[in-house]
RNA sequence: GCGCCCUUCGUCUAUCGGUUAGGACGCCAGAUUUUCAAUCUGGAAAGACGGGUUCGACUCCCGUAGGGCGUGCCA
C-alpha cells in the first residue's frame, strides 16, 4: 500500500502571494485532497533580510480567501537552522561533503575565466580532495556537496516526464554557508524529508534545482519524493509574469472584485484540463484533478476569460454573500469614506434589494458597485447626455402620469409596480420601452441600469417618486 | 555561452497515427428584450518552419527558428 500523499506549498515571504504561487498552492491542495492526503505549509523565510511579517500574513490571508487550507501548523524554515546544520555535518562526516575555503573573489575570477573561455560557470572543485590541513587560517569555510562527476541524474517528473541532467553539468553546490546557515538547496531537502512530503509540486523554474536536490537526497540515502514541475504563468504579452504584467497579489484580485471561486476555477484551467469542461465545483476539481492532465507549456494570463468566469459565479452567488464580498472592493475605491457614509445612510438597504438584479449584469464586484451608484446618488440627478434626450417631448407628461399612479398604489411591491407601469403603457397605447426608458433616465440619470421595476423597488417609493417628479412636467 | 523545458484559432485548451482538427473566452452577425447584461442561433479564426519514419502524421524522430527557466555562500 502506498503511503499517504503529503504535498506542500512553500512560499518565500519576500513578496505577496501572486497568481503563480496561488496556482501552485491550488494544485498541491487539489492533488492532496484528491488522494485523501494532506497539504502542509512551509514558510521559507531563511532570507531574513527579505522576509517580512506583512508578506507572511498576506500569503496566509490570500490562501484563506481562496479557500485553500493547509493541514497542520505551518512550518517556519528559519526555525530549523540547527537541524539543517546537523544534516550538513552528517554529510561531512560520511565524506559526502567537504569544506571549501574559496573566497568570493576567487569564485568571481573562476566565473570570469569560464565565461571568457566559453565554458559554463561552475565551481571547479578545488577543495574537493584537498587535505583539511591546508585550510587557510581565519577563513570560515562553506560546506559543499561532493556531487558525482559522471553519470546522469534522472528526474521522473509527473508532468515533464523523464528529465535527464548530465552530472558533469552539476557542480558541487554549497549546502552550508560560511556563517553556518543552510542554503535553500539543503533546507528544502531536509524539510521536505522531515515533513514526510511524498510529492513535490512546484513551478518548473525549479526543474534544474530538482536535479541538485536529488543529489542531496541520494547522498543522504533518503528516498527522493515524487516531483511534478508545472509550467509557469506568463503575462498577457507572453513575457514572464512580473509586477507590471499581472503578477498582482491575490488581495488585489479581491479588491478588483473577483470571487475566490472564480479565480480558483480560472487558475485550475490554466495548465490543467479535463476534456472540454470549463467549470468545476470544488468537489469536481478534487475528484477530477490529476497531474497527468497538466500541460507542459506555459500559459498566458487572460483577464477577459477570468472576467467571464467571474460573471458566471456572480450570477450563481448568494446575493447576501455578494454584499459581504463587496467590503474590500469598497475600501479600494477612491471615494471610500463618502461611499461608506452613503451606504450607512440607507444605501445599503437599497443595494440589498437591487443586488440580484445587479449581480446578473456585472462581471466583477467593482463593476457591480459602479452600476449601483445611482441608488444613493443625490437629487437632482446628474443626467447623462443620452439620458437627457430620453426626457424630451412627451416624456415629462408620461412621468407625471406615472407618478400619480405610483402614489395611488396600495403596496410598493415588485408586482404592483410592474402592473401599474404596464397598465399605463397599454392604456396610453405605448410600447413598454417608450415608458421604461424615460423612467430609467429619471431614476438613474443613465440609459442603462438593472430592470426598471427592480430600480423602482430598490429606490423605494419616496425616492423614486421624488426623482420622477424632478423630471416630470 | 552552457543545460533543461516549451511551440494547435488572438487567449486557455481537446486530440494520445486515420477527426469536416472539437470546446471555452474574446470578436462579428442575427434572434430575444424595458436599457444593459444574460440567453439562443450562426460566422470568421489554429497544428512555427524544414526534413525524415509510416499506407497514413498535429500526434513519433532529427534539425531550425522563436519563447521560457536555470546557471549565487537568493529563495
XYZ file of C-alpha atoms in Angstrom, chain A:
473
model
C 0.000 0.000 0.000
C 1.250 3.434 -0.909
C 1.912 5.854 1.908
C -0.461 8.736 2.384
C 0.146 11.554 -0.044
C 1.701 14.622 1.509
C 2.231 17.714 -0.586
C 3.437 21.091 0.476
C 3.244 24.707 -0.522
C 6.430 26.512 0.360
C 6.340 30.203 -0.478
C 9.155 32.530 0.408
C 7.661 35.580 2.090
C 9.591 38.169 0.172
C 6.524 39.433 -1.609
C 2.844 38.749 -1.738
C 1.049 35.642 -2.871
C 0.987 36.203 -6.588
C -1.083 34.403 -9.125
C 1.541 31.799 -9.967
C 2.042 30.917 -6.334
C -1.689 30.728 -5.857
C -1.978 28.214 -8.657
C 0.889 26.163 -7.290
C -0.856 26.103 -3.933
C -4.107 25.146 -5.601
C -2.534 22.238 -7.479
C -0.856 20.983 -4.344
C -4.064 21.250 -2.430
C -6.128 19.525 -5.106
C -3.643 16.737 -5.503
C -3.524 16.110 -1.774
C -7.293 16.234 -1.423
C -7.770 14.021 -4.448
C -5.620 11.363 -2.855
C -7.027 11.778 0.597
C -3.729 13.175 1.766
C -2.516 16.389 3.276
C -1.000 19.639 2.123
C 1.426 21.228 4.503
C 2.525 24.819 4.562
C 6.094 25.879 4.922
C 7.267 29.458 5.070
C 10.706 29.698 3.507
C 11.912 32.659 5.481
C 15.562 31.741 5.526
C 16.384 35.008 3.881
C 15.682 37.073 6.957
C 16.569 40.348 5.350
C 13.921 39.993 2.688
C 11.265 38.142 4.632
C 8.619 40.206 6.301
C 5.759 39.585 8.654
C 3.459 41.508 6.312
C 4.326 39.209 3.447
C 3.687 36.120 5.544
C 0.287 37.457 6.566
C -0.546 38.424 3.012
C 0.238 34.917 1.812
C -1.752 33.252 4.558
C -4.685 35.626 4.058
C -4.553 35.057 0.328
C -4.744 31.308 0.743
C -7.591 31.584 3.192
C -9.502 33.839 0.864
C -9.022 31.381 -1.949
C -10.341 28.644 0.266
C -7.096 26.737 0.280
C -6.255 25.463 3.702
C -3.022 23.851 4.742
C -3.106 20.882 7.065
C -1.488 21.242 10.439
C 0.717 24.049 11.587
C 2.767 25.996 9.105
C 6.468 25.275 9.401
C 8.898 28.162 9.511
C 12.110 27.255 7.847
C 14.102 29.790 9.816
C 13.395 27.860 12.997
C 15.085 24.765 11.672
C 18.598 26.025 11.100
C 20.048 23.734 13.744
C 18.576 20.672 12.086
C 19.857 21.784 8.717
C 23.333 22.276 10.106
C 23.193 18.865 11.719
C 22.432 17.244 8.394
C 25.224 19.137 6.703
C 27.641 17.962 9.406
C 26.441 14.412 8.942
C 27.140 14.630 5.255
C 30.568 15.970 6.076
C 31.196 13.134 8.491
C 30.334 10.478 5.958
C 32.537 12.068 3.347
C 29.706 13.103 1.076
C 30.512 16.761 1.573
C 33.602 18.835 2.207
C 34.737 22.184 3.490
C 35.604 24.747 0.889
C 37.691 27.805 1.655
C 37.410 29.513 -1.690
C 36.882 33.242 -1.328
C 34.256 35.276 -3.067
C 36.981 36.901 -5.146
C 38.324 33.570 -6.280
C 34.827 32.441 -7.207
C 34.261 35.582 -9.214
C 37.537 35.086 -11.019
C 36.592 31.499 -11.712
C 33.361 32.555 -13.360
C 35.084 35.242 -15.321
C 37.638 32.945 -16.875
C 34.983 30.345 -17.530
C 32.920 32.909 -19.358
C 35.956 34.098 -21.285
C 36.703 30.572 -22.362
C 33.099 29.891 -23.223
C 32.665 27.307 -20.513
C 29.749 27.088 -18.134
C 30.489 28.987 -14.939
C 30.946 26.275 -12.387
C 32.872 25.778 -9.221
C 35.985 23.829 -10.131
C 36.122 21.602 -7.076
C 39.466 22.897 -5.922
C 38.828 21.920 -2.282
C 37.101 18.689 -3.093
C 40.019 16.458 -2.336
C 42.311 18.840 -0.576
C 43.570 17.962 2.859
C 41.905 19.933 5.665
C 45.354 20.783 6.962
C 45.798 23.124 4.033
C 42.948 25.262 5.194
C 43.878 28.929 5.359
C 43.724 30.445 8.825
C 40.943 32.805 9.695
C 38.671 31.786 6.859
C 35.227 30.393 7.624
C 34.557 27.661 5.107
C 31.341 26.731 3.416
C 30.317 23.116 3.113
C 29.840 21.815 -0.373
C 28.217 18.628 -1.517
C 30.593 16.164 -3.103
C 28.499 15.638 -6.186
C 29.132 12.827 -8.642
C 31.362 13.806 -11.564
C 29.973 11.338 -14.044
C 26.759 9.664 -14.963
C 23.408 11.358 -15.039
C 20.651 12.352 -12.728
C 17.183 11.453 -13.884
C 14.085 13.133 -12.566
C 10.983 11.044 -13.250
C 8.717 14.042 -13.324
C 4.971 13.538 -13.112
C 4.366 16.394 -15.515
C 7.551 16.736 -17.511
C 8.303 13.082 -17.992
C 11.847 11.816 -17.540
C 14.203 14.732 -17.440
C 17.914 13.962 -17.642
C 20.842 16.001 -16.473
C 24.462 15.076 -17.008
C 26.164 15.124 -13.639
C 29.165 16.863 -15.128
C 26.955 19.893 -15.596
C 26.044 19.983 -11.943
C 28.756 21.387 -9.715
C 29.452 20.945 -6.029
C 26.762 23.137 -4.606
C 27.082 24.915 -1.283
C 24.829 23.391 1.348
C 26.005 25.339 4.382
C 27.175 28.935 4.266
C 30.289 30.158 5.985
C 28.145 31.643 8.754
C 26.702 28.201 9.425
C 23.318 28.906 7.887
C 21.835 26.445 5.406
C 21.323 27.248 1.766
C 17.934 26.902 0.187
C 19.001 23.734 -1.572
C 19.786 21.926 1.672
C 16.923 23.363 3.688
C 14.345 22.304 1.131
C 15.576 18.745 1.052
C 15.792 18.383 4.811
C 12.428 19.991 5.429
C 10.609 18.058 2.740
C 12.051 14.877 4.141
C 11.292 15.684 7.749
C 7.774 16.791 6.884
C 7.167 13.487 5.159
C 6.470 15.125 1.821
C 5.766 12.465 -0.775
C 5.041 14.683 -3.743
C 6.620 17.983 -4.620
C 4.548 20.141 -6.936
C 6.116 23.458 -7.851
C 6.881 25.790 -10.730
C 9.142 24.471 -13.448
C 11.611 27.214 -12.653
C 12.750 24.672 -10.081
C 13.400 21.911 -12.562
C 17.149 22.385 -12.518
C 17.067 22.545 -8.745
C 15.345 19.193 -8.749
C 18.492 17.582 -10.087
C 20.664 19.211 -7.456
C 18.270 18.325 -4.693
C 18.049 14.806 -5.978
C 21.809 14.563 -5.478
C 21.454 15.648 -1.867
C 18.753 13.066 -1.237
C 20.973 10.381 -2.645
C 23.955 11.473 -0.592
C 21.741 11.204 2.456
C 20.286 7.849 1.404
C 16.849 9.335 1.616
C 14.114 8.420 -0.854
C 13.546 11.123 -3.442
C 9.935 12.329 -3.370
C 7.838 12.272 -6.486
C 8.072 15.532 -8.334
C 5.864 17.492 -10.647
C 7.116 20.694 -12.194
C 4.283 22.710 -13.550
C 4.765 25.373 -16.221
C 4.817 28.997 -15.238
C 2.128 31.543 -15.918
C 3.069 34.362 -18.229
C 1.659 37.838 -18.540
C -0.805 38.788 -21.286
C 2.093 39.768 -23.536
C 3.881 36.465 -23.187
C 6.641 37.861 -21.053
C 7.413 36.463 -17.680
C 4.837 37.454 -15.140
C 6.158 40.447 -13.278
C 4.618 43.126 -11.148
C 3.847 45.101 -14.263
C 2.301 42.143 -16.009
C -0.443 40.816 -13.861
C 1.584 39.278 -11.082
C -0.587 41.031 -8.592
C -1.089 39.796 -5.090
C -4.302 37.841 -4.739
C -5.579 40.541 -2.396
C -5.562 42.830 -5.408
C -7.871 40.485 -7.265
C -10.120 40.563 -4.269
C -10.110 44.358 -4.323
C -10.820 44.330 -8.053
C -13.954 42.413 -7.300
C -13.183 38.874 -8.302
C -14.732 35.990 -6.417
C -12.403 33.365 -4.975
C -14.308 30.515 -6.575
C -13.984 32.196 -9.957
C -10.280 32.817 -9.575
C -9.792 29.228 -8.476
C -11.707 27.892 -11.430
C -9.784 30.105 -13.794
C -6.492 29.100 -12.257
C -7.159 25.392 -12.375
C -7.844 25.663 -16.094
C -4.501 27.322 -16.643
C -2.440 24.287 -17.459
C -4.898 21.634 -16.425
C -7.834 20.354 -18.420
C -10.481 17.727 -18.296
C -11.767 17.291 -21.825
C -13.931 20.207 -22.855
C -15.049 21.092 -19.353
C -14.636 24.662 -18.205
C -16.494 24.995 -14.938
C -15.687 22.905 -11.912
C -17.129 22.958 -8.459
C -14.631 22.465 -5.680
C -15.775 18.880 -5.297
C -15.432 18.199 -9.004
C -11.970 19.716 -9.072
C -10.847 17.499 -6.257
C -12.355 14.440 -7.827
C -11.003 15.022 -11.304
C -7.668 16.688 -10.758
C -4.606 14.724 -11.714
C -1.087 15.648 -12.693
C -1.178 13.609 -15.870
C -3.568 16.134 -17.379
C -1.351 19.082 -16.599
C 0.227 20.501 -19.735
C 3.875 21.323 -20.194
C 3.627 24.668 -21.922
C 3.333 27.999 -20.162
C 0.000 29.795 -20.195
C -0.793 33.454 -20.524
C -2.948 35.174 -18.022
C -6.132 36.398 -19.672
C -8.300 38.832 -17.758
C -11.130 38.586 -20.271
C -11.672 34.935 -19.526
C -11.321 35.466 -15.802
C -13.998 38.144 -16.033
C -16.284 35.838 -17.908
C -15.932 33.162 -15.268
C -16.368 35.705 -12.540
C -19.607 36.858 -14.110
C -20.760 33.286 -14.188
C -20.065 32.815 -10.499
C -21.599 36.152 -9.601
C -24.830 35.155 -11.247
C -24.848 31.984 -9.211
C -23.797 33.574 -5.953
C -25.982 34.250 -2.970
C -26.820 37.985 -3.005
C -26.100 38.314 0.683
C -22.646 36.797 0.215
C -22.011 39.215 -2.607
C -22.885 42.097 -0.330
C -20.307 40.874 2.157
C -17.681 40.375 -0.516
C -18.068 43.994 -1.524
C -16.149 45.188 1.519
C -12.619 45.069 0.117
C -13.850 46.495 -3.162
C -15.372 49.484 -1.407
C -12.184 50.007 0.573
C -10.257 50.212 -2.661
C -12.465 52.936 -4.111
C -11.103 56.446 -4.232
C -14.146 57.852 -2.509
C -14.343 55.047 0.036
C -15.271 57.292 3.014
C -18.087 59.019 1.164
C -19.239 55.713 -0.234
C -19.464 54.159 3.185
C -21.350 57.157 4.503
C -23.864 56.856 1.675
C -24.213 53.153 2.319
C -24.832 53.762 6.008
C -27.379 56.424 5.187
C -29.747 53.961 3.610
C -27.740 52.975 0.575
C -27.083 49.523 1.927
C -30.775 48.699 2.100
C -31.332 49.762 -1.482
C -28.257 47.841 -2.533
C -29.529 44.706 -0.842
C -32.813 44.927 -2.708
C -31.172 45.585 -6.058
C -28.418 43.010 -5.562
C -29.917 40.090 -7.518
C -30.620 42.325 -10.450
C -27.210 43.994 -10.211
C -25.345 40.707 -9.932
C -26.913 39.490 -13.145
C -25.233 42.128 -15.223
C -21.787 42.653 -13.763
C -18.612 40.736 -14.386
C -16.871 41.912 -11.250
C -17.931 43.324 -7.924
C -16.193 46.536 -8.892
C -18.408 46.793 -11.938
C -21.401 45.933 -9.804
C -20.550 48.711 -7.402
C -20.204 51.214 -10.221
C -23.550 50.143 -11.603
C -25.117 50.535 -8.189
C -24.016 54.077 -7.522
C -27.233 55.597 -8.863
C -29.006 54.034 -5.898
C -27.697 56.609 -3.470
C -26.960 59.475 -5.836
C -28.131 62.865 -4.578
C -31.056 64.663 -6.188
C -31.398 66.248 -8.541
C -29.617 63.568 -10.512
C -26.874 64.463 -12.947
C -28.121 63.418 -16.368
C -26.002 61.719 -18.951
C -26.399 63.262 -22.372
C -28.225 60.265 -23.805
C -30.432 60.082 -20.745
C -31.343 63.739 -21.127
C -32.580 63.038 -24.643
C -34.971 60.407 -23.361
C -36.646 63.110 -21.322
C -37.714 65.139 -24.360
C -41.166 65.531 -25.829
C -43.917 63.544 -24.220
C -41.707 62.018 -21.598
C -42.305 64.551 -18.779
C -46.038 64.164 -19.184
C -45.805 60.403 -19.020
C -43.653 60.655 -15.919
C -46.185 62.862 -14.243
C -48.948 60.435 -15.060
C -46.925 57.531 -13.783
C -46.177 59.293 -10.555
C -49.864 59.785 -9.971
C -50.401 56.071 -10.365
C -47.476 55.237 -8.120
C -48.883 57.495 -5.440
C -52.120 55.563 -5.572
C -50.580 52.130 -5.214
C -51.628 50.421 -2.017
C -48.355 48.487 -1.798
C -44.872 49.162 -3.151
C -44.109 45.682 -4.358
C -42.459 44.407 -7.487
C -45.737 43.009 -8.754
C -47.738 46.136 -8.070
C -45.144 48.390 -9.668
C -44.865 46.295 -12.788
C -48.613 46.025 -13.160
C -49.007 49.779 -12.824
C -46.376 50.621 -15.404
C -47.616 48.056 -17.875
C -51.180 49.174 -17.456
C -50.225 52.765 -18.087
C -48.272 51.885 -21.213
C -51.120 49.861 -22.550
C -53.736 52.481 -21.852
C -51.587 55.142 -23.424
C -51.054 52.905 -26.443
C -47.309 52.836 -25.949
C -44.737 50.111 -26.158
C -43.276 49.436 -22.769
C -39.928 50.777 -23.883
C -41.415 54.184 -24.535
C -42.327 54.406 -20.893
C -39.471 52.461 -19.372
C -36.636 54.417 -20.912
C -37.749 57.863 -19.712
C -38.350 56.298 -16.316
C -34.893 54.855 -16.344
C -33.396 58.197 -17.224
C -35.274 59.984 -14.497
C -34.453 57.376 -11.887
C -30.818 56.672 -12.707
C -29.603 59.557 -14.843
C -28.426 56.922 -17.283
C -29.662 54.882 -20.213
C -28.540 51.590 -18.790
C -29.448 50.056 -15.467
C -30.960 46.977 -13.926
C -34.525 46.136 -14.855
C -36.702 49.187 -14.384
C -39.073 47.545 -11.926
C -36.138 46.475 -9.811
C -34.869 50.031 -9.838
C -38.215 51.369 -8.716
C -38.429 48.835 -5.947
C -34.877 49.326 -4.702
C -35.167 53.088 -4.585
C -38.299 52.935 -2.518
C -41.472 54.827 -3.275
C -40.452 58.177 -1.816
C -37.105 58.447 -3.515
C -38.395 57.058 -6.790
C -41.291 59.473 -6.922
C -39.082 62.378 -5.969
C -36.666 61.599 -8.804
C -39.535 61.216 -11.240
C -41.033 64.496 -10.083
C -37.709 66.194 -10.742
C -38.129 65.363 -14.420
C -41.914 65.378 -14.776
C -43.961 68.068 -16.380
